[in-house]
Amino acid sequence: MRLISIALLVGLGLGHSNAFAPSTRSAPSSAAVVQQQPPSRTTTTTSNTQLFAEKDDDNSDDILKPKYEIEPLPLRVGHGFDIHRMAPLEEAGQPVVIGGVTIPHKDQKWTDAEGKYVEKGGIYETQLGVVAHSDGDVIYHSIVDGIFGALTLPDIGQVFQDTDPRWKGCDSSKFMEHACEVMTGYGYQIGNIDVTLILERPKVASFKPGMKENIVELLKTTPGRVNIKARTHERVDSVGELRSLSCHVVLTLERIEK
């Protein structure tokens, strides 16, 4: 089945990084904020045609169309993993976004391992943000990586390189939409997705329904095929010290019946 080419998805966005950012997301203020219900899914008006702007040196289209046959197996299994640093919001420059949901939170007890704000190893109470080239959405990145892996394609870092200005501050829902197009182009749909989100703070239990809704919508699947689990890291290493968050995803792709 013909894969929709990245080169055909492009057009207007190259060199205009503001076009990549979510249209309605904003960083939480330094004041303490408690959100009881997950916010509704943020939508953007920037199309994939605008985002995947063609470049003379862009080889990502070839990367997603290997010379070998991607055999039409009835079931494929993929695994994705992502990790990003967390830092004070003023340093990160963008909020914590997970599964397409911006996570408001009270000031958190972040461990200053380098002594930038307090003594080295001391606790600095602050609003947190994610340090990343794009928006740093670990769930979306892990799912995209899992889809590419299931199809025996290169990892997300090769397809959406962190040196490419097109992806600076990019809303990662665009990566999800493109991965869905690639998956469908090869004749597959989501079988099921199992997400394990790992972060110490902020707490995200109330936001999981919104994350799930976003995934279901972006990948054109159903709620009974998507699961999201979240756990802490028992205060161990950088995740336990609130200096990072990570995510594992296991998923299956099933052949679309003709």
Short mmCIF file of C-alpha atoms in Angstrom, two decimals:
data_model
loop_
_atom_site.label_atom_id
_atom_site.label_comp_id
_atom_site.label_asym_id
_atom_site.label_seq_id
_atom_site.Cartn_x
_atom_site.Cartn_y
_atom_site.Cartn_z
CA MET A 1 0.00 0.00 0.00
CA ARG A 2 1.30 3.42 -0.89
CA LEU A 3 2.79 5.41 1.98
CA ILE A 4 1.88 9.05 2.07
CA SER A 5 5.16 10.84 1.55
CA ILE A 6 6.39 13.42 4.00
CA ALA A 7 7.54 15.43 1.01
CA LEU A 8 3.91 15.67 -0.11
CA LEU A 9 2.79 16.77 3.32
CA VAL A 10 4.78 19.96 3.26
CA GLY A 11 4.50 23.51 2.37
CA LEU A 12 4.42 26.65 4.41
CA GLY A 13 5.91 26.13 7.85
CA LEU A 14 9.68 25.99 7.20
CA GLY A 15 11.62 28.58 9.12
CA HIS A 16 8.58 29.90 11.03
CA SER A 17 8.88 28.24 14.42
CA ASN A 18 5.85 30.08 15.82
CA ALA A 19 3.66 28.07 13.47
CA PHE A 20 4.71 24.91 15.26
CA ALA A 21 3.64 25.90 18.74
CA PRO A 22 0.20 25.02 20.17
CA SER A 23 -2.19 27.87 19.56
CA THR A 24 -3.78 27.97 23.01
CA ARG A 25 -1.26 26.50 25.46
CA SER A 26 0.29 28.85 27.98
CA ALA A 27 2.75 28.30 30.79
CA PRO A 28 1.30 28.19 34.30
CA SER A 29 2.04 31.17 36.47
CA SER A 30 4.40 30.95 39.42
CA ALA A 31 1.41 31.08 41.74
CA ALA A 32 0.18 27.78 43.15
CA VAL A 33 -2.48 26.23 40.93
CA VAL A 34 -4.53 23.12 41.57
CA GLN A 35 -6.51 21.61 38.68
CA GLN A 36 -9.22 19.14 39.65
CA GLN A 37 -10.40 18.14 36.18
CA PRO A 38 -8.31 17.54 33.07
CA PRO A 39 -8.60 20.35 30.53
CA SER A 40 -10.16 19.64 27.20
CA ARG A 41 -7.91 18.70 24.33
CA THR A 42 -5.99 21.63 22.85
CA THR A 43 -6.46 21.96 19.13
CA THR A 44 -4.23 23.64 16.61
CA THR A 45 -4.87 25.12 13.21
CA THR A 46 -1.45 24.35 11.75
CA SER A 47 -1.75 21.47 9.29
CA ASN A 48 0.75 18.73 8.63
CA THR A 49 1.09 20.22 5.16
CA GLN A 50 2.46 23.35 6.78
CA LEU A 51 4.66 21.49 9.26
CA PHE A 52 6.35 18.99 6.98
CA ALA A 53 7.94 21.64 4.79
CA GLU A 54 10.23 20.20 2.13
CA LYS A 55 13.95 20.82 2.45
CA ASP A 56 16.64 20.04 -0.09
CA ASP A 57 18.54 17.97 2.46
CA ASP A 58 15.50 16.31 4.02
CA ASN A 59 15.75 12.53 3.74
CA SER A 60 12.96 11.64 6.18
CA ASP A 61 10.67 10.56 3.33
CA ASP A 62 13.22 7.94 2.26
CA ILE A 63 13.71 6.88 5.88
CA LEU A 64 10.02 6.00 6.14
CA LYS A 65 10.05 4.11 2.82
CA PRO A 66 12.78 1.48 3.19
CA LYS A 67 14.03 -0.55 0.25
CA TYR A 68 13.02 -3.82 1.90
CA GLU A 69 9.42 -5.04 2.00
CA ILE A 70 7.41 -4.34 5.14
CA GLU A 71 5.60 -7.65 5.08
CA PRO A 72 1.82 -7.63 5.60
CA LEU A 73 1.87 -9.56 8.87
CA PRO A 74 -1.51 -9.85 10.62
CA LEU A 75 -0.08 -8.46 13.90
CA ARG A 76 2.94 -6.33 14.76
CA VAL A 77 4.33 -5.37 18.18
CA GLY A 78 6.16 -2.15 19.01
CA HIS A 79 7.87 -0.63 22.05
CA GLY A 80 8.59 3.04 22.62
CA PHE A 81 10.54 4.88 25.30
CA ASP A 82 11.20 8.54 26.01
CA ILE A 83 12.78 10.58 28.78
CA HIS A 84 13.14 14.33 29.22
CA ARG A 85 14.71 16.58 31.80
CA MET A 86 12.50 18.67 34.05
CA ALA A 87 13.73 22.01 35.34
CA PRO A 88 12.34 25.21 36.84
CA LEU A 89 9.85 26.73 34.43
CA GLU A 90 12.00 29.81 33.85
CA GLU A 91 14.84 27.56 32.70
CA ALA A 92 12.79 25.07 30.69
CA GLY A 93 10.87 27.81 28.92
CA GLN A 94 7.75 25.67 28.49
CA PRO A 95 5.29 23.86 30.78
CA VAL A 96 4.86 20.16 31.51
CA VAL A 97 2.77 18.69 28.68
CA ILE A 98 1.89 14.99 28.85
CA GLY A 99 -0.45 13.20 26.48
CA GLY A 100 -1.43 16.55 24.98
CA VAL A 101 -2.52 17.91 28.37
CA THR A 102 -0.77 20.83 30.06
CA ILE A 103 -0.31 19.92 33.73
CA PRO A 104 -0.85 22.83 36.15
CA HIS A 105 0.59 22.24 39.61
CA LYS A 106 1.70 23.74 42.88
CA ASP A 107 5.36 24.59 43.35
CA GLN A 108 7.31 21.34 43.60
CA LYS A 109 10.41 20.29 45.56
CA TRP A 110 12.93 19.99 42.74
CA THR A 111 16.46 18.77 43.53
CA ASP A 112 19.07 21.27 42.33
CA ALA A 113 21.82 18.79 41.46
CA GLU A 114 24.09 21.46 39.95
CA GLY A 115 23.57 24.23 42.49
CA LYS A 116 22.10 26.76 40.05
CA TYR A 117 19.45 28.13 42.41
CA VAL A 118 20.36 26.83 45.88
CA GLU A 119 23.29 24.91 47.29
CA LYS A 120 24.26 21.86 45.25
CA GLY A 121 21.90 18.99 46.01
CA GLY A 122 19.50 21.28 47.83
CA ILE A 123 15.75 21.55 47.34
CA TYR A 124 14.33 24.39 45.25
CA GLU A 125 10.57 24.89 45.33
CA THR A 126 9.40 25.91 41.89
CA GLN A 127 6.99 25.50 39.01
CA LEU A 128 8.35 22.83 36.68
CA GLY A 129 8.77 22.70 32.91
CA VAL A 130 10.11 20.15 30.43
CA VAL A 131 13.42 20.72 28.67
CA ALA A 132 13.06 19.61 25.05
CA HIS A 133 13.45 20.69 21.42
CA SER A 134 9.74 20.13 20.78
CA ASP A 135 7.14 20.31 23.55
CA GLY A 136 8.71 17.27 25.25
CA ASP A 137 5.53 15.17 25.44
CA VAL A 138 6.90 11.81 26.61
CA ILE A 139 3.69 9.86 25.99
CA TYR A 140 3.25 11.05 22.42
CA HIS A 141 6.94 10.53 21.64
CA SER A 142 6.87 6.99 23.04
CA ILE A 143 3.77 6.07 21.06
CA VAL A 144 5.23 7.43 17.82
CA ASP A 145 8.44 5.51 18.51
CA GLY A 146 6.41 2.36 19.13
CA ILE A 147 4.46 2.70 15.88
CA PHE A 148 7.64 3.23 13.86
CA GLY A 149 9.28 0.30 15.64
CA ALA A 150 6.38 -2.03 14.96
CA LEU A 151 6.71 -1.19 11.26
CA THR A 152 10.52 -1.77 11.35
CA LEU A 153 11.10 1.92 10.62
CA PRO A 154 13.76 4.18 12.19
CA ASP A 155 13.23 5.74 15.60
CA ILE A 156 11.49 9.05 16.20
CA GLY A 157 14.81 10.84 16.72
CA GLN A 158 15.88 10.04 13.17
CA VAL A 159 12.56 11.07 11.64
CA PHE A 160 12.05 14.25 13.71
CA GLN A 161 15.61 15.32 14.47
CA ASP A 162 16.23 17.66 17.39
CA THR A 163 18.55 19.75 15.22
CA ASP A 164 15.74 20.56 12.77
CA PRO A 165 14.26 24.04 13.35
CA ARG A 166 10.87 22.86 12.10
CA TRP A 167 10.35 20.91 15.32
CA LYS A 168 11.42 23.67 17.73
CA GLY A 169 8.58 23.98 20.23
CA CYS A 170 6.40 21.78 18.02
CA ASP A 171 3.11 20.44 19.35
CA SER A 172 3.79 16.69 19.41
CA SER A 173 0.25 15.93 18.29
CA LYS A 174 1.65 16.64 14.81
CA PHE A 175 4.08 13.74 15.23
CA MET A 176 1.17 11.54 16.30
CA GLU A 177 -0.93 12.54 13.31
CA HIS A 178 1.92 11.79 10.93
CA ALA A 179 2.66 8.43 12.59
CA CYS A 180 -1.02 7.57 12.16
CA GLU A 181 -0.81 8.42 8.45
CA VAL A 182 2.30 6.27 8.08
CA MET A 183 0.65 3.38 9.93
CA THR A 184 -2.49 3.60 7.82
CA GLY A 185 -0.43 3.92 4.66
CA TYR A 186 1.16 0.55 5.38
CA GLY A 187 -2.27 -0.98 5.96
CA TYR A 188 -2.39 -1.09 9.78
CA GLN A 189 -4.47 0.27 12.62
CA ILE A 190 -3.99 0.33 16.39
CA GLY A 191 -4.56 -3.04 18.05
CA ASN A 192 -3.97 -1.76 21.56
CA ILE A 193 -1.70 0.66 23.42
CA ASP A 194 -0.40 0.25 26.98
CA VAL A 195 1.31 3.36 28.40
CA THR A 196 3.42 3.47 31.57
CA LEU A 197 4.20 7.05 32.58
CA ILE A 198 6.92 7.43 35.22
CA LEU A 199 7.27 10.66 37.18
CA GLU A 200 7.49 11.56 40.84
CA ARG A 201 5.57 14.86 40.67
CA PRO A 202 3.34 16.53 39.74
CA LYS A 203 0.47 14.15 40.29
CA VAL A 204 -1.38 13.30 37.08
CA ALA A 205 -4.19 10.91 38.02
CA SER A 206 -6.95 13.43 37.31
CA PHE A 207 -5.47 14.19 33.88
CA LYS A 208 -5.32 10.62 32.56
CA PRO A 209 -8.83 10.64 31.06
CA GLY A 210 -7.93 13.70 28.98
CA MET A 211 -4.69 12.07 27.83
CA LYS A 212 -6.56 8.94 26.79
CA GLU A 213 -9.16 10.95 24.91
CA ASN A 214 -6.42 12.73 22.97
CA ILE A 215 -4.68 9.48 22.00
CA VAL A 216 -7.94 7.89 20.87
CA GLU A 217 -8.77 10.89 18.70
CA LEU A 218 -5.33 11.34 17.16
CA LEU A 219 -4.87 7.67 16.28
CA LYS A 220 -8.47 7.12 15.16
CA THR A 221 -9.05 4.26 17.57
CA THR A 222 -11.40 3.46 20.46
CA PRO A 223 -11.14 3.82 24.27
CA GLY A 224 -11.08 0.06 24.77
CA ARG A 225 -7.76 -0.11 22.94
CA VAL A 226 -5.85 2.51 24.97
CA ASN A 227 -4.62 2.22 28.56
CA ILE A 228 -2.60 4.73 30.60
CA LYS A 229 -0.84 3.84 33.84
CA ALA A 230 1.23 6.25 35.94
CA ARG A 231 3.67 5.52 38.76
CA THR A 232 6.36 7.26 40.76
CA HIS A 233 10.02 6.23 40.87
CA GLU A 234 10.10 5.88 44.66
CA ARG A 235 12.34 8.98 44.90
CA VAL A 236 15.14 7.11 43.11
CA ASP A 237 17.58 8.83 40.68
CA SER A 238 16.72 11.82 38.48
CA VAL A 239 13.06 10.87 38.10
CA GLY A 240 12.63 10.54 41.85
CA GLU A 241 14.31 13.92 42.35
CA LEU A 242 11.87 15.58 39.90
CA ARG A 243 14.71 16.27 37.47
CA SER A 244 13.20 14.10 34.73
CA LEU A 245 10.15 12.14 33.63
CA SER A 246 9.95 9.11 31.37
CA CYS A 247 7.52 6.82 29.61
CA HIS A 248 7.33 3.28 28.22
CA VAL A 249 4.76 2.21 25.64
CA VAL A 250 3.97 -1.27 24.33
CA LEU A 251 1.54 -1.41 21.43
CA THR A 252 0.24 -3.72 18.75
CA LEU A 253 -0.75 -2.92 15.18
CA GLU A 254 -3.28 -5.07 13.40
CA ARG A 255 -3.73 -5.47 9.67
CA ILE A 256 -6.71 -3.54 8.30
CA GLU A 257 -9.19 -5.90 6.74
CA LYS A 258 -9.97 -5.02 3.14
#
